[in-house]
Amino acid sequence: MHAVKHPIATDENVATAHLKSFHYGSPGTGKKIYIQAAVHADEVPAMLVAHVLRQELERLDAEGRIRGDIILVPAANPIGLSQVIHGTPFGRYDLATGINFNRLYRHVADALKQSLEGRLGSDIDANVALIREAAREQVALWEPQSNVETLKKTLLSMAIDADIVLDLHCDNEALLHMYTGTPLVETVAPLTALLGARVLLVAKASGGEAFDEACSRLWWDLADHFEGTAIPPACAAVTVELRGENDVRYDYARLDAAALLQYLGHAGVLDIPLLPLPETPCRATPLNAVEPLAAPHAGVLVFHKRLGDMVEAGEPVADIVNPVSGQVSTLAAGHAGLLFASTAHRHLLRGMHVCKIAGTESFRSGDLLSA
């Protein structure tokens, strides 16, 4: 194992910030795995899982039981970790720009469509190696215009050529759920089962250029462009939402870390005793079948339903109670589905997020991720 310190904040008037990555195994000896936690800096459950992973990976590396190259970034956003508003950590958005730390990563597919023209053939392994080399080169050409872009480039440069990318997050209040690309459903099914995820949300393009899609979407974009050429979905990138932000518990962290290690074991990266794969707990849900509900006016949020409840179309989910005017508005589901995520706040302003319901029928378009 060795650690690498990456300088992030380089402005003369900004105190230097560093990102630290931990490297296990040996590059070129097997699959490359990239794992990061808390790119939205205050996602504490993700950091605790990364802490447990680090302990286990150090042990496995010392025992020579890693068959490949694993990079772990246990706190992926030192800039966000330094942001505090009135004593409260604030890690989802860059305060200088208002931009989400998990948006606007460099999508290199368009550049590769030009640079790889006439260079790909029928040899899958040769194509994968060539695409990864070209992707690394394109990320290296990115000229950051801010400290946040330097952070994003640093993270993406470590992950762009990985076989598996695990981006560990948490929601505000939520069941454990995951996001991935539609072409990757079968590949990530074992992880869905091992983690016991209640929802697997899938899309070919969810909008906003999130980190996981910057790593994985280029493969099916290129496959669609170079039709008839042997290009597999060679990067299994997954965003894992480790329940809610207050679900910081050793038992959860140990279970989640064990599930991630088992996934890597089943992928042939770790020489560990393998447990039988559990039954997959859910089917893939199109991301455009997720219904977000928002507050129609300011007031106190009172839920009729709990996380994990199935909701029928037209069924009441929550009330917004304005204690000043006396107005009470009931929010009902427009589509049947599973209530899997909600806000932890109980007083909302008009337009603020209330909850998300995972349905089965696609009905949304455009950018499918929350801001």
Coordinates of C-alpha atoms in Angstrom, one line a residue:
M1 CA 0.0 0.0 0.0
H2 CA 1.2 3.5 -0.7
A3 CA -0.5 6.9 -0.3
V4 CA -0.4 9.8 -2.7
K5 CA -1.1 13.4 -1.8
H6 CA -2.6 15.5 -4.6
P7 CA -2.5 19.3 -4.4
I8 CA -6.0 20.8 -5.1
A9 CA -6.1 24.5 -4.1
T10 CA -3.3 26.3 -5.9
D11 CA -4.3 29.9 -5.9
E12 CA -1.9 32.3 -4.2
N13 CA -4.6 33.6 -1.9
V14 CA -6.0 30.2 -1.0
A15 CA -4.6 27.9 1.6
T16 CA -3.3 24.8 0.0
A17 CA -5.7 21.9 0.1
H18 CA -4.7 18.3 -0.6
L19 CA -6.6 15.2 -1.7
K20 CA -5.2 11.9 -0.4
S21 CA -5.5 8.6 -2.3
F22 CA -4.5 5.1 -1.1
H23 CA -3.2 2.5 -3.6
Y24 CA -3.3 -1.3 -3.2
G25 CA -2.1 -4.2 -5.3
S26 CA -0.1 -3.7 -8.5
P27 CA -1.1 -1.9 -11.6
G28 CA -1.3 -4.1 -14.7
T29 CA -1.8 -7.4 -12.8
G30 CA -5.6 -7.5 -13.1
K31 CA -8.6 -5.2 -13.1
K32 CA -8.4 -1.7 -11.9
I33 CA -10.8 -0.6 -9.2
Y34 CA -11.5 3.0 -8.2
I35 CA -13.5 3.8 -5.0
Q36 CA -14.2 7.3 -3.7
A37 CA -16.3 8.5 -0.8
A38 CA -18.2 11.8 -0.2
V39 CA -17.6 13.8 -3.3
H40 CA -20.5 15.7 -1.7
A41 CA -18.2 16.4 1.3
D42 CA -20.6 16.0 4.2
E43 CA -21.7 12.5 3.2
V44 CA -20.4 11.0 6.5
P45 CA -21.7 7.4 6.1
A46 CA -19.7 7.1 2.9
M47 CA -16.5 8.2 4.7
L48 CA -17.1 5.7 7.5
V49 CA -17.5 2.8 5.0
A50 CA -14.3 4.0 3.3
H51 CA -12.5 3.9 6.7
V52 CA -13.6 0.2 7.2
L53 CA -12.6 -0.6 3.6
R54 CA -9.1 0.9 4.1
Q55 CA -8.5 -1.3 7.1
E56 CA -9.5 -4.4 5.2
L57 CA -7.6 -3.5 2.0
E58 CA -4.4 -2.8 4.0
R59 CA -4.7 -6.3 5.6
L60 CA -5.4 -8.0 2.2
D61 CA -2.6 -6.1 0.5
A62 CA -0.2 -7.1 3.2
E63 CA -1.3 -10.7 2.7
G64 CA -0.8 -10.5 -1.0
R65 CA -4.4 -11.2 -1.8
I66 CA -5.2 -8.4 -4.2
R67 CA -5.3 -9.4 -7.8
G68 CA -5.1 -6.1 -9.5
D69 CA -5.0 -2.4 -8.7
I70 CA -7.3 -0.7 -6.2
I71 CA -7.4 3.1 -5.5
L72 CA -9.3 4.3 -2.5
V73 CA -10.1 8.0 -1.9
P74 CA -11.8 8.1 1.6
A75 CA -12.6 11.8 1.6
A76 CA -13.0 12.9 -2.0
N77 CA -13.7 16.6 -1.4
P78 CA -11.3 18.6 0.8
I79 CA -12.7 21.8 -0.6
G80 CA -16.2 21.0 0.4
L81 CA -15.1 19.7 3.8
S82 CA -13.8 23.2 4.6
Q83 CA -17.1 24.9 3.9
V84 CA -19.2 25.7 6.9
I85 CA -22.3 28.0 7.1
H86 CA -23.2 29.1 10.6
G87 CA -21.6 26.1 12.2
T88 CA -23.2 23.6 9.7
P89 CA -21.0 21.7 7.2
F90 CA -22.1 22.4 3.6
G91 CA -20.6 20.0 1.0
R92 CA -23.0 19.6 -1.8
Y93 CA -22.3 22.8 -3.7
D94 CA -19.2 24.9 -4.2
L95 CA -20.0 28.1 -2.3
A96 CA -18.0 30.2 -4.8
T97 CA -20.1 29.2 -7.8
G98 CA -23.2 27.3 -6.5
I99 CA -22.3 24.4 -8.8
N100 CA -22.8 20.8 -7.5
F101 CA -19.6 19.1 -6.7
N102 CA -20.9 16.0 -8.6
R103 CA -21.7 17.7 -11.9
L104 CA -19.8 19.0 -14.9
Y105 CA -17.1 16.3 -15.1
R106 CA -15.4 16.2 -18.5
H107 CA -17.2 13.9 -20.9
V108 CA -14.5 12.8 -23.3
A109 CA -16.6 10.7 -25.8
D110 CA -17.0 13.5 -28.3
A111 CA -13.3 14.0 -28.6
L112 CA -12.7 10.3 -28.8
K113 CA -15.1 10.0 -31.7
Q114 CA -12.7 12.1 -33.7
S115 CA -9.4 10.8 -32.4
L116 CA -10.3 7.1 -32.7
E117 CA -11.8 7.3 -36.2
G118 CA -10.4 4.4 -38.3
R119 CA -8.4 3.0 -35.4
L120 CA -10.9 0.5 -33.9
G121 CA -11.5 -3.0 -35.1
S122 CA -12.9 -6.4 -34.1
D123 CA -10.4 -7.1 -31.2
I124 CA -12.3 -6.2 -28.0
D125 CA -9.2 -6.2 -25.8
A126 CA -7.3 -4.0 -28.2
N127 CA -10.2 -1.6 -28.5
V128 CA -10.6 -1.4 -24.8
A129 CA -6.8 -0.6 -24.3
L130 CA -6.9 2.0 -27.1
I131 CA -10.0 3.7 -25.7
R132 CA -8.6 3.8 -22.2
E133 CA -5.3 5.3 -23.4
A134 CA -7.2 8.0 -25.5
A135 CA -9.5 8.7 -22.5
R136 CA -6.5 9.3 -20.2
E137 CA -5.0 11.6 -22.8
Q138 CA -8.2 13.7 -23.0
V139 CA -8.5 14.1 -19.3
A140 CA -4.9 15.1 -19.1
L141 CA -5.7 17.9 -21.7
W142 CA -8.3 19.4 -19.4
E143 CA -7.1 22.8 -18.2
P144 CA -8.9 23.6 -14.9
Q145 CA -10.1 27.1 -14.4
S146 CA -10.7 26.8 -10.7
N147 CA -9.7 24.8 -7.6
V148 CA -12.9 22.8 -8.0
E149 CA -12.1 21.9 -11.6
T150 CA -8.6 20.9 -10.4
L151 CA -10.3 18.6 -7.9
K152 CA -12.6 17.1 -10.5
K153 CA -9.8 16.6 -13.0
T154 CA -7.7 14.8 -10.2
L155 CA -10.6 12.5 -9.3
L156 CA -11.4 11.7 -13.0
S157 CA -7.8 11.1 -13.9
M158 CA -7.6 8.3 -11.4
A159 CA -10.9 6.7 -12.5
I160 CA -11.3 7.2 -16.2
D161 CA -9.5 3.9 -17.1
A162 CA -10.9 1.7 -14.3
D163 CA -12.9 -1.5 -14.8
I164 CA -15.0 -0.8 -11.7
V165 CA -15.8 2.6 -10.2
L166 CA -17.7 2.8 -6.9
D167 CA -18.8 6.3 -6.0
L168 CA -20.0 6.2 -2.4
H169 CA -22.6 8.8 -1.4
C170 CA -25.6 9.1 1.0
D171 CA -29.0 10.9 0.6
N172 CA -30.7 13.2 3.1
E173 CA -33.0 10.4 4.3
A174 CA -33.2 7.3 2.2
L175 CA -33.2 3.5 1.8
L176 CA -30.0 2.2 0.4
H177 CA -30.2 2.7 -3.4
M178 CA -27.9 2.8 -6.4
Y179 CA -27.5 4.6 -9.8
T180 CA -25.9 3.1 -12.9
G181 CA -26.0 3.0 -16.7
T182 CA -28.7 1.0 -18.3
P183 CA -26.1 -1.2 -20.2
L184 CA -24.6 -2.2 -16.8
V185 CA -27.6 -3.7 -15.1
E186 CA -26.4 -7.3 -15.3
T187 CA -22.8 -6.4 -14.4
V188 CA -23.9 -4.6 -11.2
A189 CA -26.6 -7.1 -10.2
P190 CA -24.3 -8.9 -7.8
L191 CA -23.6 -5.6 -6.0
T192 CA -27.3 -4.8 -5.8
A193 CA -27.8 -8.2 -4.2
L194 CA -24.9 -8.0 -1.8
L195 CA -25.8 -4.5 -0.6
G196 CA -29.5 -5.3 -0.4
A197 CA -30.3 -2.2 -2.4
R198 CA -34.0 -1.4 -2.5
V199 CA -33.8 0.6 -5.7
L200 CA -31.5 0.4 -8.7
L201 CA -32.0 3.5 -10.9
V202 CA -30.7 3.3 -14.5
A203 CA -30.3 5.6 -17.4
K204 CA -28.1 5.9 -20.5
A205 CA -27.7 9.6 -19.9
S206 CA -29.1 11.2 -16.7
G207 CA -27.9 14.7 -17.4
G208 CA -25.5 17.0 -15.6
E209 CA -22.4 15.0 -16.3
A210 CA -22.1 13.3 -12.9
F211 CA -18.8 11.6 -12.0
D212 CA -20.0 8.0 -12.5
E213 CA -21.3 8.7 -16.0
A214 CA -18.1 10.6 -17.0
C215 CA -16.4 7.2 -16.4
S216 CA -18.9 4.8 -17.9
R217 CA -21.1 6.6 -20.5
L218 CA -18.3 7.1 -22.9
W219 CA -18.3 3.4 -23.6
W220 CA -21.8 3.1 -24.9
D221 CA -21.6 6.5 -26.6
L222 CA -18.6 5.2 -28.6
A223 CA -20.3 1.9 -29.3
D224 CA -23.4 3.7 -30.7
H225 CA -21.1 6.0 -32.8
F226 CA -18.8 3.2 -34.1
E227 CA -21.6 0.9 -34.9
G228 CA -20.5 -2.7 -35.6
T229 CA -17.2 -2.2 -33.8
A230 CA -16.4 -4.4 -30.8
I231 CA -16.8 -1.9 -27.9
P232 CA -18.1 -3.4 -24.6
P233 CA -19.4 -1.3 -21.6
A234 CA -15.9 -1.7 -20.1
C235 CA -16.3 0.5 -17.0
A236 CA -18.9 -0.6 -14.4
A237 CA -19.5 2.7 -12.7
V238 CA -22.0 2.8 -9.8
T239 CA -23.2 5.6 -7.5
V240 CA -24.1 4.0 -4.2
E241 CA -26.4 5.9 -1.9
L242 CA -25.7 4.6 1.6
R243 CA -29.0 5.4 3.2
G244 CA -29.4 8.8 4.9
E245 CA -26.9 11.3 6.2
N246 CA -27.6 10.5 9.8
D247 CA -27.2 6.7 9.3
V248 CA -23.6 6.8 10.7
R249 CA -23.3 3.4 12.4
Y250 CA -20.5 0.9 12.7
D251 CA -22.8 -2.0 12.0
Y252 CA -24.0 -0.4 8.7
A253 CA -20.5 0.5 7.7
R254 CA -19.1 -3.0 8.3
L255 CA -22.0 -4.6 6.5
D256 CA -21.6 -2.2 3.5
A257 CA -17.9 -2.6 3.4
A258 CA -18.2 -6.4 3.5
A259 CA -20.6 -6.3 0.6
L260 CA -18.3 -4.1 -1.5
L261 CA -15.4 -6.5 -0.8
Q262 CA -17.5 -9.5 -1.7
Y263 CA -18.4 -7.8 -5.0
L264 CA -14.7 -7.3 -5.7
G265 CA -14.1 -10.9 -4.7
H266 CA -16.7 -12.2 -7.2
A267 CA -15.1 -9.9 -9.8
G268 CA -11.8 -11.7 -9.3
V269 CA -10.0 -8.8 -7.7
L270 CA -9.7 -10.1 -4.2
D271 CA -8.6 -13.6 -3.0
I272 CA -11.1 -14.0 -0.3
P273 CA -13.7 -16.6 0.7
L274 CA -16.8 -16.0 -1.5
L275 CA -20.3 -16.1 0.0
P276 CA -23.2 -17.2 -2.2
L277 CA -24.8 -14.2 -3.9
P278 CA -28.2 -13.3 -2.3
E279 CA -31.3 -13.0 -4.4
T280 CA -31.4 -9.6 -6.1
P281 CA -33.9 -7.5 -4.0
C282 CA -35.2 -5.3 -6.8
R283 CA -35.5 -4.8 -10.5
A284 CA -33.9 -2.0 -12.3
T285 CA -36.0 1.2 -12.3
P286 CA -35.7 3.7 -15.2
L287 CA -34.5 7.0 -13.7
N288 CA -37.2 8.7 -15.7
A289 CA -39.8 6.7 -13.8
V290 CA -38.8 8.4 -10.5
E291 CA -41.3 11.0 -9.3
P292 CA -40.0 13.9 -7.2
L293 CA -42.5 15.8 -5.0
A294 CA -42.0 19.4 -4.0
A295 CA -43.6 21.8 -1.5
P296 CA -46.3 24.0 -3.1
H297 CA -45.9 26.6 -0.4
A298 CA -44.0 27.2 2.8
G299 CA -45.0 25.2 5.9
V300 CA -44.4 22.2 8.2
L301 CA -43.9 18.9 6.5
V302 CA -45.9 16.0 7.9
F303 CA -45.5 12.6 6.2
H304 CA -48.4 10.2 5.8
K305 CA -46.1 7.6 4.4
R306 CA -42.7 6.2 5.6
L307 CA -39.6 5.3 3.7
G308 CA -40.1 1.8 2.2
D309 CA -43.9 2.2 1.8
M310 CA -45.5 1.4 -1.5
V311 CA -47.6 4.3 -2.7
E312 CA -50.6 4.1 -5.1
A313 CA -51.3 6.8 -7.7
G314 CA -53.4 9.5 -6.1
E315 CA -52.6 8.3 -2.6
P316 CA -51.6 11.0 0.0
V317 CA -47.9 11.1 0.8
A318 CA -47.5 14.2 3.0
D319 CA -49.1 17.4 4.1
I320 CA -47.6 20.9 4.1
V321 CA -49.1 22.9 7.0
N322 CA -48.7 26.7 7.1
P323 CA -49.1 27.5 10.8
V324 CA -49.7 31.2 10.0
S325 CA -52.4 31.1 7.3
G326 CA -53.8 27.7 8.3
Q327 CA -53.4 26.4 4.8
V328 CA -52.9 22.7 4.6
S329 CA -51.9 21.2 1.2
T330 CA -51.8 17.4 0.7
L331 CA -49.2 16.0 -1.7
A332 CA -50.3 12.9 -3.5
A333 CA -48.4 10.5 -5.7
G334 CA -49.0 10.9 -9.4
H335 CA -47.7 7.5 -10.1
A336 CA -47.5 4.3 -8.1
G337 CA -44.1 3.3 -6.6
L338 CA -41.8 2.9 -3.7
L339 CA -41.1 5.9 -1.4
F340 CA -37.3 5.6 -1.2
A341 CA -35.9 9.0 -0.3
S342 CA -37.0 12.1 1.4
T343 CA -35.8 15.4 3.0
A344 CA -34.8 15.4 6.6
H345 CA -36.1 18.9 7.0
R346 CA -39.6 19.4 8.5
H347 CA -40.1 23.0 7.6
L348 CA -39.9 23.8 3.9
L349 CA -40.1 26.8 1.6
R350 CA -42.1 26.8 -1.6
G351 CA -40.4 24.5 -4.2
M352 CA -38.2 22.6 -1.8
H353 CA -37.7 18.9 -2.2
V354 CA -40.1 16.6 -0.2
C355 CA -39.4 13.0 -1.4
K356 CA -38.8 10.7 -4.3
I357 CA -41.0 7.7 -5.4
A358 CA -39.6 5.0 -7.7
G359 CA -42.2 3.9 -10.2
T360 CA -42.2 1.5 -13.1
E361 CA -43.4 3.6 -16.1
S362 CA -41.2 6.2 -17.7
F363 CA -42.7 9.7 -17.8
R364 CA -39.9 12.3 -17.3
S365 CA -37.4 13.7 -19.7
G366 CA -34.5 16.2 -19.7
D367 CA -32.0 16.3 -16.7
L368 CA -33.1 13.5 -14.4
L369 CA -30.9 14.1 -11.4
S370 CA -31.7 16.6 -8.7
A371 CA -29.7 19.8 -8.6

